[in-house]
Amino acid sequence: MNLKKSILFHFPCIFMLYQKFTNRINLNLFFIFLFFLIISLIPQLYLFEHIIEDANIHNRYIDRFFMGKGLTFNDGEFVEGFSNPLWLIVLIIIKTILLSIKDLEIDLISKYIGFAFFILMYLTCLFISKKIFLKDDVILGYTIICLFIFFTPSFHVYSSSGMGTIMFCFLILFSFNFFLSNIYLKKYFYTALILSLIGITRPEGVLYPFFWYIFVFYNDFYKNKILNIRNLIIILFILVIPFTIYEIFRINYYGGYLSNTIDHPLNKLLPNTFFIKTPGQFGGLFGLGYLLPWFISLISFISIFVLSFLLIPEKFNKFFK
């Protein structure tokens, strides 16, 4: 009896976990995941010491929170100067848990948590690959997805920048993974739950649950009669809960229904994002020069989507039918 069989025979719990794991994940896919996990550590040898200014803003709010000074940047000034409420909440929860073990600096915690979400992106794409690719194309498809992620510099920079950008990307992929499920509960209610969290991340995060709800309303309720009115209302309720709770907190604590960082007349109708800027700010009219690199970075995802159509046209045609 070889070592592997001996371990599995003498430790039935390990055997059960091993069986469950191998049933859900092809070992070849898992080795691809491990490979990209390991090589993604290499850029961090250079990038890990780097931190972005916005991350320092979040970290100062968190430090002052644990000093008993509330969610403020300066004494007596109740100003919402951070841009990702969910990231702030996640870091506060994790730091609270870690306080019983060791008092780590928040900038270090934010870096490690950001990189953890980066790893979870790779893992989520593994499960997405199993759902969207034909059986013979899964390994190739997943490898290509991982290559696009690995060769997109922004992912490496932001994974250890201390910002919640990678968490935002992970949640989008995670919600997509659930929406691809054939199980009713996961497809609609789990997806709604994850999208509701995206609604309190970046300022434009509310657009994701909004447009998804319009899609399922038309496609799954009105057109295909998959959803009934009761479940449609429940989904809407799930989507708005986190945003409503945070909005109530924002109004009572910071005294406004939008972020206090809004300081330009054009921004009065929308949260403070780089989508609406004074001409000349960040390079050109309405910040287009600033936005261009971000659009370029999305080429990887667009390429994955197009490549998926080429590899598995039958699956996508069925999904969008």
PDB file of C-alpha atoms in Angstrom:
ATOM      1  CA  MET A   1       0.000   0.000   0.000  1.00  0.00           C
ATOM      2  CA  ASN A   2       1.521   3.327  -1.057  1.00  0.00           C
ATOM      3  CA  LEU A   3       1.724   6.352   1.247  1.00  0.00           C
ATOM      4  CA  LYS A   4      -1.308   8.151  -0.178  1.00  0.00           C
ATOM      5  CA  LYS A   5      -3.567   5.083   0.108  1.00  0.00           C
ATOM      6  CA  SER A   6      -2.237   4.345   3.597  1.00  0.00           C
ATOM      7  CA  ILE A   7      -3.059   7.871   4.826  1.00  0.00           C
ATOM      8  CA  LEU A   8      -6.530   7.800   3.286  1.00  0.00           C
ATOM      9  CA  PHE A   9      -7.221   4.339   4.740  1.00  0.00           C
ATOM     10  CA  HIS A  10      -6.134   5.140   8.302  1.00  0.00           C
ATOM     11  CA  PHE A  11      -7.691   8.602   8.426  1.00  0.00           C
ATOM     12  CA  PRO A  12     -11.287   8.345   7.128  1.00  0.00           C
ATOM     13  CA  CYS A  13     -11.936  12.077   7.703  1.00  0.00           C
ATOM     14  CA  ILE A  14      -9.077  12.931   5.374  1.00  0.00           C
ATOM     15  CA  PHE A  15     -10.441  10.406   2.902  1.00  0.00           C
ATOM     16  CA  MET A  16     -13.870  12.054   2.940  1.00  0.00           C
ATOM     17  CA  LEU A  17     -12.364  15.516   2.413  1.00  0.00           C
ATOM     18  CA  TYR A  18     -10.098  14.193  -0.327  1.00  0.00           C
ATOM     19  CA  GLN A  19     -13.029  12.550  -2.085  1.00  0.00           C
ATOM     20  CA  LYS A  20     -15.167  15.691  -1.855  1.00  0.00           C
ATOM     21  CA  PHE A  21     -12.301  17.837  -3.102  1.00  0.00           C
ATOM     22  CA  THR A  22     -11.436  15.619  -6.087  1.00  0.00           C
ATOM     23  CA  ASN A  23     -15.122  15.394  -7.035  1.00  0.00           C
ATOM     24  CA  ARG A  24     -15.437  19.178  -7.202  1.00  0.00           C
ATOM     25  CA  ILE A  25     -12.048  20.165  -8.569  1.00  0.00           C
ATOM     26  CA  ASN A  26     -10.027  18.425 -11.225  1.00  0.00           C
ATOM     27  CA  LEU A  27      -6.511  17.995  -9.816  1.00  0.00           C
ATOM     28  CA  ASN A  28      -4.993  19.353 -13.019  1.00  0.00           C
ATOM     29  CA  LEU A  29      -6.996  22.543 -12.521  1.00  0.00           C
ATOM     30  CA  PHE A  30      -5.859  22.733  -8.923  1.00  0.00           C
ATOM     31  CA  PHE A  31      -2.196  22.450  -9.971  1.00  0.00           C
ATOM     32  CA  ILE A  32      -2.729  25.258 -12.502  1.00  0.00           C
ATOM     33  CA  PHE A  33      -4.217  27.337  -9.675  1.00  0.00           C
ATOM     34  CA  LEU A  34      -1.222  26.580  -7.441  1.00  0.00           C
ATOM     35  CA  PHE A  35       1.205  27.426 -10.237  1.00  0.00           C
ATOM     36  CA  PHE A  36      -0.296  30.876 -10.823  1.00  0.00           C
ATOM     37  CA  LEU A  37      -0.577  31.462  -7.085  1.00  0.00           C
ATOM     38  CA  ILE A  38       3.161  30.831  -6.689  1.00  0.00           C
ATOM     39  CA  ILE A  39       4.322  32.886  -9.667  1.00  0.00           C
ATOM     40  CA  SER A  40       2.032  35.750  -8.587  1.00  0.00           C
ATOM     41  CA  LEU A  41       4.192  36.038  -5.485  1.00  0.00           C
ATOM     42  CA  ILE A  42       7.161  37.069  -7.656  1.00  0.00           C
ATOM     43  CA  PRO A  43       5.892  40.587  -8.582  1.00  0.00           C
ATOM     44  CA  GLN A  44       5.196  41.174  -4.888  1.00  0.00           C
ATOM     45  CA  LEU A  45       8.923  41.045  -4.173  1.00  0.00           C
ATOM     46  CA  TYR A  46       8.997  44.443  -5.866  1.00  0.00           C
ATOM     47  CA  LEU A  47       5.465  45.746  -5.242  1.00  0.00           C
ATOM     48  CA  PHE A  48       4.715  44.786  -1.641  1.00  0.00           C
ATOM     49  CA  GLU A  49       6.364  47.850  -0.090  1.00  0.00           C
ATOM     50  CA  HIS A  50       4.338  50.158  -2.339  1.00  0.00           C
ATOM     51  CA  ILE A  51       1.164  51.725  -0.931  1.00  0.00           C
ATOM     52  CA  ILE A  52      -1.333  54.057  -2.603  1.00  0.00           C
ATOM     53  CA  GLU A  53      -2.419  57.354  -1.058  1.00  0.00           C
ATOM     54  CA  ASP A  54      -6.095  56.334  -0.917  1.00  0.00           C
ATOM     55  CA  ALA A  55      -5.110  53.308   1.161  1.00  0.00           C
ATOM     56  CA  ASN A  56      -3.470  55.596   3.717  1.00  0.00           C
ATOM     57  CA  ILE A  57      -6.733  57.514   3.989  1.00  0.00           C
ATOM     58  CA  HIS A  58      -8.648  54.316   4.793  1.00  0.00           C
ATOM     59  CA  ASN A  59      -5.933  53.203   7.208  1.00  0.00           C
ATOM     60  CA  ARG A  60      -6.028  56.514   9.107  1.00  0.00           C
ATOM     61  CA  TYR A  61      -9.796  56.205   9.565  1.00  0.00           C
ATOM     62  CA  ILE A  62      -9.334  52.680  10.918  1.00  0.00           C
ATOM     63  CA  ASP A  63      -6.476  53.634  13.235  1.00  0.00           C
ATOM     64  CA  ARG A  64      -8.501  56.494  14.690  1.00  0.00           C
ATOM     65  CA  PHE A  65     -11.502  54.182  15.077  1.00  0.00           C
ATOM     66  CA  PHE A  66      -9.448  51.866  17.294  1.00  0.00           C
ATOM     67  CA  MET A  67      -8.122  54.885  19.190  1.00  0.00           C
ATOM     68  CA  GLY A  68     -11.727  55.655  20.156  1.00  0.00           C
ATOM     69  CA  LYS A  69     -11.997  58.721  17.917  1.00  0.00           C
ATOM     70  CA  GLY A  70     -14.665  57.332  15.607  1.00  0.00           C
ATOM     71  CA  LEU A  71     -14.576  57.109  11.835  1.00  0.00           C
ATOM     72  CA  THR A  72     -12.888  60.474  11.402  1.00  0.00           C
ATOM     73  CA  PHE A  73      -9.770  61.754   9.666  1.00  0.00           C
ATOM     74  CA  ASN A  74      -9.230  64.684  12.056  1.00  0.00           C
ATOM     75  CA  ASP A  75     -10.528  65.475  15.515  1.00  0.00           C
ATOM     76  CA  GLY A  76     -14.059  66.856  15.529  1.00  0.00           C
ATOM     77  CA  GLU A  77     -14.470  66.647  11.724  1.00  0.00           C
ATOM     78  CA  PHE A  78     -17.114  64.148  10.667  1.00  0.00           C
ATOM     79  CA  VAL A  79     -16.163  63.908   7.006  1.00  0.00           C
ATOM     80  CA  GLU A  80     -16.508  60.782   4.877  1.00  0.00           C
ATOM     81  CA  GLY A  81     -13.196  60.924   3.048  1.00  0.00           C
ATOM     82  CA  PHE A  82     -12.921  57.245   2.142  1.00  0.00           C
ATOM     83  CA  SER A  83     -14.265  55.753  -1.079  1.00  0.00           C
ATOM     84  CA  ASN A  84     -14.907  52.088  -0.200  1.00  0.00           C
ATOM     85  CA  PRO A  85     -17.118  51.574   2.893  1.00  0.00           C
ATOM     86  CA  LEU A  86     -17.154  47.771   2.605  1.00  0.00           C
ATOM     87  CA  TRP A  87     -13.350  47.620   2.527  1.00  0.00           C
ATOM     88  CA  LEU A  88     -13.285  49.757   5.663  1.00  0.00           C
ATOM     89  CA  ILE A  89     -15.754  47.413   7.382  1.00  0.00           C
ATOM     90  CA  VAL A  90     -13.825  44.286   6.339  1.00  0.00           C
ATOM     91  CA  LEU A  91     -10.530  45.673   7.659  1.00  0.00           C
ATOM     92  CA  ILE A  92     -12.111  46.763  10.968  1.00  0.00           C
ATOM     93  CA  ILE A  93     -13.595  43.275  11.471  1.00  0.00           C
ATOM     94  CA  ILE A  94     -10.310  41.522  10.650  1.00  0.00           C
ATOM     95  CA  LYS A  95      -8.233  43.847  12.829  1.00  0.00           C
ATOM     96  CA  THR A  96     -10.690  43.295  15.702  1.00  0.00           C
ATOM     97  CA  ILE A  97     -10.239  39.526  15.346  1.00  0.00           C
ATOM     98  CA  LEU A  98      -6.454  39.818  15.110  1.00  0.00           C
ATOM     99  CA  LEU A  99      -6.223  42.035  18.208  1.00  0.00           C
ATOM    100  CA  SER A 100      -6.684  38.915  20.354  1.00  0.00           C
ATOM    101  CA  ILE A 101      -3.644  37.386  18.630  1.00  0.00           C
ATOM    102  CA  LYS A 102      -1.304  40.224  17.765  1.00  0.00           C
ATOM    103  CA  ASP A 103      -1.611  43.973  17.272  1.00  0.00           C
ATOM    104  CA  LEU A 104      -0.593  44.246  13.607  1.00  0.00           C
ATOM    105  CA  GLU A 105      -0.378  47.525  11.738  1.00  0.00           C
ATOM    106  CA  ILE A 106      -3.435  48.145   9.574  1.00  0.00           C
ATOM    107  CA  ASP A 107      -1.338  48.903   6.486  1.00  0.00           C
ATOM    108  CA  LEU A 108       0.172  45.414   6.706  1.00  0.00           C
ATOM    109  CA  ILE A 109      -3.219  43.791   7.306  1.00  0.00           C
ATOM    110  CA  SER A 110      -4.730  45.580   4.294  1.00  0.00           C
ATOM    111  CA  LYS A 111      -1.912  44.340   2.058  1.00  0.00           C
ATOM    112  CA  TYR A 112      -2.275  40.712   3.136  1.00  0.00           C
ATOM    113  CA  ILE A 113      -6.068  40.789   2.848  1.00  0.00           C
ATOM    114  CA  GLY A 114      -5.848  42.402  -0.589  1.00  0.00           C
ATOM    115  CA  PHE A 115      -3.502  39.669  -1.795  1.00  0.00           C
ATOM    116  CA  ALA A 116      -5.819  37.031  -0.299  1.00  0.00           C
ATOM    117  CA  PHE A 117      -8.658  38.391  -2.454  1.00  0.00           C
ATOM    118  CA  PHE A 118      -6.296  38.212  -5.451  1.00  0.00           C
ATOM    119  CA  ILE A 119      -5.767  34.493  -4.768  1.00  0.00           C
ATOM    120  CA  LEU A 120      -9.532  34.047  -4.402  1.00  0.00           C
ATOM    121  CA  MET A 121      -9.937  35.598  -7.865  1.00  0.00           C
ATOM    122  CA  TYR A 122      -7.851  32.793  -9.350  1.00  0.00           C
ATOM    123  CA  LEU A 123      -9.867  30.219  -7.401  1.00  0.00           C
ATOM    124  CA  THR A 124     -13.220  31.736  -8.392  1.00  0.00           C
ATOM    125  CA  CYS A 125     -12.176  31.704 -12.041  1.00  0.00           C
ATOM    126  CA  LEU A 126     -11.496  27.980 -11.639  1.00  0.00           C
ATOM    127  CA  PHE A 127     -15.130  27.356 -10.689  1.00  0.00           C
ATOM    128  CA  ILE A 128     -16.341  29.717 -13.421  1.00  0.00           C
ATOM    129  CA  SER A 129     -14.245  27.800 -15.971  1.00  0.00           C
ATOM    130  CA  LYS A 130     -15.895  24.535 -14.955  1.00  0.00           C
ATOM    131  CA  LYS A 131     -19.289  26.099 -15.596  1.00  0.00           C
ATOM    132  CA  ILE A 132     -18.701  27.908 -18.894  1.00  0.00           C
ATOM    133  CA  PHE A 133     -16.225  25.696 -20.754  1.00  0.00           C
ATOM    134  CA  LEU A 134     -16.912  22.356 -22.355  1.00  0.00           C
ATOM    135  CA  LYS A 135     -15.294  19.470 -20.481  1.00  0.00           C
ATOM    136  CA  ASP A 136     -12.464  19.102 -22.987  1.00  0.00           C
ATOM    137  CA  ASP A 137     -11.778  22.856 -22.950  1.00  0.00           C
ATOM    138  CA  VAL A 138     -11.758  23.504 -19.188  1.00  0.00           C
ATOM    139  CA  ILE A 139      -8.013  23.171 -18.620  1.00  0.00           C
ATOM    140  CA  LEU A 140      -7.145  25.300 -21.646  1.00  0.00           C
ATOM    141  CA  GLY A 141      -9.829  27.867 -20.831  1.00  0.00           C
ATOM    142  CA  TYR A 142      -8.810  28.207 -17.196  1.00  0.00           C
ATOM    143  CA  THR A 143      -5.139  28.510 -18.132  1.00  0.00           C
ATOM    144  CA  ILE A 144      -5.932  31.316 -20.570  1.00  0.00           C
ATOM    145  CA  ILE A 145      -8.000  33.160 -17.960  1.00  0.00           C
ATOM    146  CA  CYS A 146      -5.150  32.880 -15.445  1.00  0.00           C
ATOM    147  CA  LEU A 147      -2.663  34.119 -18.048  1.00  0.00           C
ATOM    148  CA  PHE A 148      -4.757  37.208 -18.718  1.00  0.00           C
ATOM    149  CA  ILE A 149      -5.029  37.914 -15.001  1.00  0.00           C
ATOM    150  CA  PHE A 150      -1.319  37.344 -14.439  1.00  0.00           C
ATOM    151  CA  PHE A 151      -0.258  39.573 -17.336  1.00  0.00           C
ATOM    152  CA  THR A 152      -2.528  42.446 -16.285  1.00  0.00           C
ATOM    153  CA  PRO A 153      -0.196  44.656 -14.197  1.00  0.00           C
ATOM    154  CA  SER A 154      -3.044  46.455 -12.393  1.00  0.00           C
ATOM    155  CA  PHE A 155      -4.044  43.282 -10.565  1.00  0.00           C
ATOM    156  CA  HIS A 156      -0.570  42.856  -9.103  1.00  0.00           C
ATOM    157  CA  VAL A 157      -0.256  46.524  -8.159  1.00  0.00           C
ATOM    158  CA  TYR A 158      -3.635  46.729  -6.451  1.00  0.00           C
ATOM    159  CA  SER A 159      -3.488  43.295  -4.800  1.00  0.00           C
ATOM    160  CA  SER A 160      -0.985  44.620  -2.250  1.00  0.00           C
ATOM    161  CA  SER A 161      -1.707  48.356  -2.493  1.00  0.00           C
ATOM    162  CA  GLY A 162      -3.807  48.389   0.661  1.00  0.00           C
ATOM    163  CA  MET A 163      -6.916  49.375  -1.301  1.00  0.00           C
ATOM    164  CA  GLY A 164     -10.147  47.426  -1.770  1.00  0.00           C
ATOM    165  CA  THR A 165      -9.968  47.350  -5.575  1.00  0.00           C
ATOM    166  CA  ILE A 166      -9.133  43.642  -5.758  1.00  0.00           C
ATOM    167  CA  MET A 167     -11.915  42.816  -3.303  1.00  0.00           C
ATOM    168  CA  PHE A 168     -14.257  44.677  -5.661  1.00  0.00           C
ATOM    169  CA  CYS A 169     -13.011  42.608  -8.636  1.00  0.00           C
ATOM    170  CA  PHE A 170     -13.318  39.376  -6.657  1.00  0.00           C
ATOM    171  CA  LEU A 171     -16.920  40.125  -5.666  1.00  0.00           C
ATOM    172  CA  ILE A 172     -17.874  40.733  -9.301  1.00  0.00           C
ATOM    173  CA  LEU A 173     -16.384  37.374 -10.323  1.00  0.00           C
ATOM    174  CA  PHE A 174     -17.906  35.679  -7.276  1.00  0.00           C
ATOM    175  CA  SER A 175     -21.387  36.954  -8.129  1.00  0.00           C
ATOM    176  CA  PHE A 176     -20.921  35.844 -11.751  1.00  0.00           C
ATOM    177  CA  ASN A 177     -19.943  32.376 -10.525  1.00  0.00           C
ATOM    178  CA  PHE A 178     -23.182  32.072  -8.551  1.00  0.00           C
ATOM    179  CA  PHE A 179     -25.287  33.413 -11.414  1.00  0.00           C
ATOM    180  CA  LEU A 180     -23.941  30.640 -13.665  1.00  0.00           C
ATOM    181  CA  SER A 181     -25.258  28.034 -11.235  1.00  0.00           C
ATOM    182  CA  ASN A 182     -28.151  25.744 -12.138  1.00  0.00           C
ATOM    183  CA  ILE A 183     -29.352  25.818  -8.539  1.00  0.00           C
ATOM    184  CA  TYR A 184     -32.166  28.346  -8.114  1.00  0.00           C
ATOM    185  CA  LEU A 185     -31.089  29.498  -4.652  1.00  0.00           C
ATOM    186  CA  LYS A 186     -27.499  30.207  -5.718  1.00  0.00           C
ATOM    187  CA  LYS A 187     -28.368  31.664  -9.104  1.00  0.00           C
ATOM    188  CA  TYR A 188     -30.666  34.360  -7.769  1.00  0.00           C
ATOM    189  CA  PHE A 189     -30.423  34.792  -3.999  1.00  0.00           C
ATOM    190  CA  TYR A 190     -26.689  34.197  -3.522  1.00  0.00           C
ATOM    191  CA  THR A 191     -25.951  36.393  -6.529  1.00  0.00           C
ATOM    192  CA  ALA A 192     -28.192  39.116  -5.110  1.00  0.00           C
ATOM    193  CA  LEU A 193     -26.408  38.898  -1.754  1.00  0.00           C
ATOM    194  CA  ILE A 194     -22.943  39.372  -3.284  1.00  0.00           C
ATOM    195  CA  LEU A 195     -24.152  42.170  -5.564  1.00  0.00           C
ATOM    196  CA  SER A 196     -25.703  43.920  -2.579  1.00  0.00           C
ATOM    197  CA  LEU A 197     -22.218  44.057  -1.016  1.00  0.00           C
ATOM    198  CA  ILE A 198     -20.774  45.445  -4.242  1.00  0.00           C
ATOM    199  CA  GLY A 199     -23.287  48.278  -3.839  1.00  0.00           C
ATOM    200  CA  ILE A 200     -21.345  49.596  -0.827  1.00  0.00           C
ATOM    201  CA  THR A 201     -17.871  49.284  -2.302  1.00  0.00           C
ATOM    202  CA  ARG A 202     -16.847  51.831  -4.908  1.00  0.00           C
ATOM    203  CA  PRO A 203     -19.166  54.774  -5.698  1.00  0.00           C
ATOM    204  CA  GLU A 204     -20.189  53.197  -9.006  1.00  0.00           C
ATOM    205  CA  GLY A 205     -20.793  49.867  -7.242  1.00  0.00           C
ATOM    206  CA  VAL A 206     -24.550  50.502  -7.055  1.00  0.00           C
ATOM    207  CA  LEU A 207     -24.723  50.180 -10.843  1.00  0.00           C
ATOM    208  CA  TYR A 208     -23.921  46.447 -10.732  1.00  0.00           C
ATOM    209  CA  PRO A 209     -26.956  45.320  -8.687  1.00  0.00           C
ATOM    210  CA  PHE A 210     -29.112  47.894 -10.490  1.00  0.00           C
ATOM    211  CA  PHE A 211     -28.406  46.627 -14.023  1.00  0.00           C
ATOM    212  CA  TRP A 212     -28.409  42.979 -12.934  1.00  0.00           C
ATOM    213  CA  TYR A 213     -31.871  43.438 -11.436  1.00  0.00           C
ATOM    214  CA  ILE A 214     -33.119  45.010 -14.669  1.00  0.00           C
ATOM    215  CA  PHE A 215     -31.709  42.033 -16.568  1.00  0.00           C
ATOM    216  CA  VAL A 216     -33.339  39.354 -14.389  1.00  0.00           C
ATOM    217  CA  PHE A 217     -36.583  41.339 -14.303  1.00  0.00           C
ATOM    218  CA  TYR A 218     -36.806  41.352 -18.086  1.00  0.00           C
ATOM    219  CA  ASN A 219     -35.178  38.013 -18.931  1.00  0.00           C
ATOM    220  CA  ASP A 220     -36.189  35.748 -16.039  1.00  0.00           C
ATOM    221  CA  PHE A 221     -39.433  37.330 -14.835  1.00  0.00           C
ATOM    222  CA  TYR A 222     -41.078  39.022 -17.808  1.00  0.00           C
ATOM    223  CA  LYS A 223     -39.751  36.980 -20.742  1.00  0.00           C
ATOM    224  CA  ASN A 224     -39.022  33.433 -19.517  1.00  0.00           C
ATOM    225  CA  LYS A 225     -41.279  33.337 -16.407  1.00  0.00           C
ATOM    226  CA  ILE A 226     -38.536  31.694 -14.303  1.00  0.00           C
ATOM    227  CA  LEU A 227     -39.019  34.084 -11.381  1.00  0.00           C
ATOM    228  CA  ASN A 228     -42.337  34.782  -9.702  1.00  0.00           C
ATOM    229  CA  ILE A 229     -43.286  38.138  -8.224  1.00  0.00           C
ATOM    230  CA  ARG A 230     -42.626  36.999  -4.637  1.00  0.00           C
ATOM    231  CA  ASN A 231     -39.039  35.975  -5.353  1.00  0.00           C
ATOM    232  CA  LEU A 232     -38.490  39.097  -7.433  1.00  0.00           C
ATOM    233  CA  ILE A 233     -39.468  41.233  -4.425  1.00  0.00           C
ATOM    234  CA  ILE A 234     -37.232  39.160  -2.107  1.00  0.00           C
ATOM    235  CA  ILE A 235     -34.287  39.655  -4.478  1.00  0.00           C
ATOM    236  CA  LEU A 236     -34.913  43.402  -4.548  1.00  0.00           C
ATOM    237  CA  PHE A 237     -35.064  43.422  -0.751  1.00  0.00           C
ATOM    238  CA  ILE A 238     -31.713  41.599  -0.529  1.00  0.00           C
ATOM    239  CA  LEU A 239     -30.109  44.005  -3.012  1.00  0.00           C
ATOM    240  CA  VAL A 240     -31.077  47.170  -1.155  1.00  0.00           C
ATOM    241  CA  ILE A 241     -30.501  46.112   2.484  1.00  0.00           C
ATOM    242  CA  PRO A 242     -26.726  46.841   2.794  1.00  0.00           C
ATOM    243  CA  PHE A 243     -26.942  50.095   0.852  1.00  0.00           C
ATOM    244  CA  THR A 244     -29.969  51.254   2.867  1.00  0.00           C
ATOM    245  CA  ILE A 245     -28.291  50.432   6.187  1.00  0.00           C
ATOM    246  CA  TYR A 246     -25.115  52.251   5.194  1.00  0.00           C
ATOM    247  CA  GLU A 247     -27.074  55.219   3.825  1.00  0.00           C
ATOM    248  CA  ILE A 248     -28.901  55.579   7.146  1.00  0.00           C
ATOM    249  CA  PHE A 249     -25.552  55.474   8.940  1.00  0.00           C
ATOM    250  CA  ARG A 250     -24.043  57.996   6.494  1.00  0.00           C
ATOM    251  CA  ILE A 251     -26.874  60.505   6.938  1.00  0.00           C
ATOM    252  CA  ASN A 252     -26.831  60.248  10.736  1.00  0.00           C
ATOM    253  CA  TYR A 253     -23.055  60.131  11.201  1.00  0.00           C
ATOM    254  CA  TYR A 254     -21.700  62.301   8.379  1.00  0.00           C
ATOM    255  CA  GLY A 255     -24.766  64.451   7.772  1.00  0.00           C
ATOM    256  CA  GLY A 256     -25.257  63.765   4.062  1.00  0.00           C
ATOM    257  CA  TYR A 257     -26.694  61.176   1.712  1.00  0.00           C
ATOM    258  CA  LEU A 258     -23.555  61.221  -0.476  1.00  0.00           C
ATOM    259  CA  SER A 259     -19.869  61.169   0.335  1.00  0.00           C
ATOM    260  CA  ASN A 260     -18.529  64.418   1.818  1.00  0.00           C
ATOM    261  CA  THR A 261     -15.660  64.308  -0.698  1.00  0.00           C
ATOM    262  CA  ILE A 262     -18.032  65.732  -3.316  1.00  0.00           C
ATOM    263  CA  ASP A 263     -16.960  69.313  -3.904  1.00  0.00           C
ATOM    264  CA  HIS A 264     -17.752  70.121  -7.532  1.00  0.00           C
ATOM    265  CA  PRO A 265     -21.150  71.200  -8.922  1.00  0.00           C
ATOM    266  CA  LEU A 266     -21.040  68.485 -11.596  1.00  0.00           C
ATOM    267  CA  ASN A 267     -20.685  65.917  -8.835  1.00  0.00           C
ATOM    268  CA  LYS A 268     -23.827  66.931  -6.991  1.00  0.00           C
ATOM    269  CA  LEU A 269     -25.911  64.354  -8.852  1.00  0.00           C
ATOM    270  CA  LEU A 270     -23.423  61.477  -8.585  1.00  0.00           C
ATOM    271  CA  PRO A 271     -20.900  60.169  -6.048  1.00  0.00           C
ATOM    272  CA  ASN A 272     -17.361  61.510  -6.347  1.00  0.00           C
ATOM    273  CA  THR A 273     -15.760  59.344  -9.014  1.00  0.00           C
ATOM    274  CA  PHE A 274     -13.322  60.029 -11.804  1.00  0.00           C
ATOM    275  CA  PHE A 275     -16.195  59.639 -14.291  1.00  0.00           C
ATOM    276  CA  ILE A 276     -17.175  63.263 -13.683  1.00  0.00           C
ATOM    277  CA  LYS A 277     -14.314  65.709 -13.395  1.00  0.00           C
ATOM    278  CA  THR A 278     -13.564  69.322 -14.194  1.00  0.00           C
ATOM    279  CA  PRO A 279     -12.120  69.721 -17.729  1.00  0.00           C
ATOM    280  CA  GLY A 280      -8.368  69.449 -17.403  1.00  0.00           C
ATOM    281  CA  GLN A 281      -8.401  67.311 -14.260  1.00  0.00           C
ATOM    282  CA  PHE A 282      -6.473  64.052 -14.576  1.00  0.00           C
ATOM    283  CA  GLY A 283      -5.593  64.782 -18.198  1.00  0.00           C
ATOM    284  CA  GLY A 284      -8.226  66.073 -20.561  1.00  0.00           C
ATOM    285  CA  LEU A 285     -11.956  66.625 -20.775  1.00  0.00           C
ATOM    286  CA  PHE A 286     -13.834  64.890 -17.940  1.00  0.00           C
ATOM    287  CA  GLY A 287     -10.738  62.927 -16.959  1.00  0.00           C
ATOM    288  CA  LEU A 288     -10.630  60.789 -20.135  1.00  0.00           C
ATOM    289  CA  GLY A 289      -6.854  60.754 -19.978  1.00  0.00           C
ATOM    290  CA  TYR A 290      -7.110  59.331 -16.472  1.00  0.00           C
ATOM    291  CA  LEU A 291      -9.718  56.774 -17.482  1.00  0.00           C
ATOM    292  CA  LEU A 292      -7.900  55.479 -20.566  1.00  0.00           C
ATOM    293  CA  PRO A 293      -5.425  53.195 -18.723  1.00  0.00           C
ATOM    294  CA  TRP A 294      -8.341  51.714 -16.785  1.00  0.00           C
ATOM    295  CA  PHE A 295     -10.208  50.893 -19.969  1.00  0.00           C
ATOM    296  CA  ILE A 296      -7.029  49.374 -21.409  1.00  0.00           C
ATOM    297  CA  SER A 297      -6.689  47.177 -18.333  1.00  0.00           C
ATOM    298  CA  LEU A 298     -10.170  45.783 -19.077  1.00  0.00           C
ATOM    299  CA  ILE A 299      -8.914  44.377 -22.375  1.00  0.00           C
ATOM    300  CA  SER A 300      -7.925  41.206 -20.546  1.00  0.00           C
ATOM    301  CA  PHE A 301     -11.522  40.584 -19.431  1.00  0.00           C
ATOM    302  CA  ILE A 302     -12.890  41.498 -22.859  1.00  0.00           C
ATOM    303  CA  SER A 303     -10.398  39.108 -24.448  1.00  0.00           C
ATOM    304  CA  ILE A 304     -11.425  36.329 -22.062  1.00  0.00           C
ATOM    305  CA  PHE A 305     -15.066  36.902 -22.973  1.00  0.00           C
ATOM    306  CA  VAL A 306     -14.384  36.847 -26.736  1.00  0.00           C
ATOM    307  CA  LEU A 307     -12.118  33.819 -26.397  1.00  0.00           C
ATOM    308  CA  SER A 308     -14.838  32.046 -24.417  1.00  0.00           C
ATOM    309  CA  PHE A 309     -17.214  32.543 -27.333  1.00  0.00           C
ATOM    310  CA  LEU A 310     -14.652  30.967 -29.663  1.00  0.00           C
ATOM    311  CA  LEU A 311     -14.003  28.004 -27.384  1.00  0.00           C
ATOM    312  CA  ILE A 312     -17.558  27.289 -26.256  1.00  0.00           C
ATOM    313  CA  PRO A 313     -20.074  28.921 -28.616  1.00  0.00           C
ATOM    314  CA  GLU A 314     -22.746  26.316 -27.830  1.00  0.00           C
ATOM    315  CA  LYS A 315     -22.637  27.022 -24.095  1.00  0.00           C
ATOM    316  CA  PHE A 316     -22.797  30.802 -24.493  1.00  0.00           C
ATOM    317  CA  ASN A 317     -25.532  30.655 -27.115  1.00  0.00           C
ATOM    318  CA  LYS A 318     -27.578  28.545 -24.719  1.00  0.00           C
ATOM    319  CA  PHE A 319     -26.889  30.889 -21.800  1.00  0.00           C
ATOM    320  CA  PHE A 320     -27.899  34.054 -23.668  1.00  0.00           C
ATOM    321  CA  LYS A 321     -30.794  32.489 -25.546  1.00  0.00           C
TER     322      LYS A 321
END
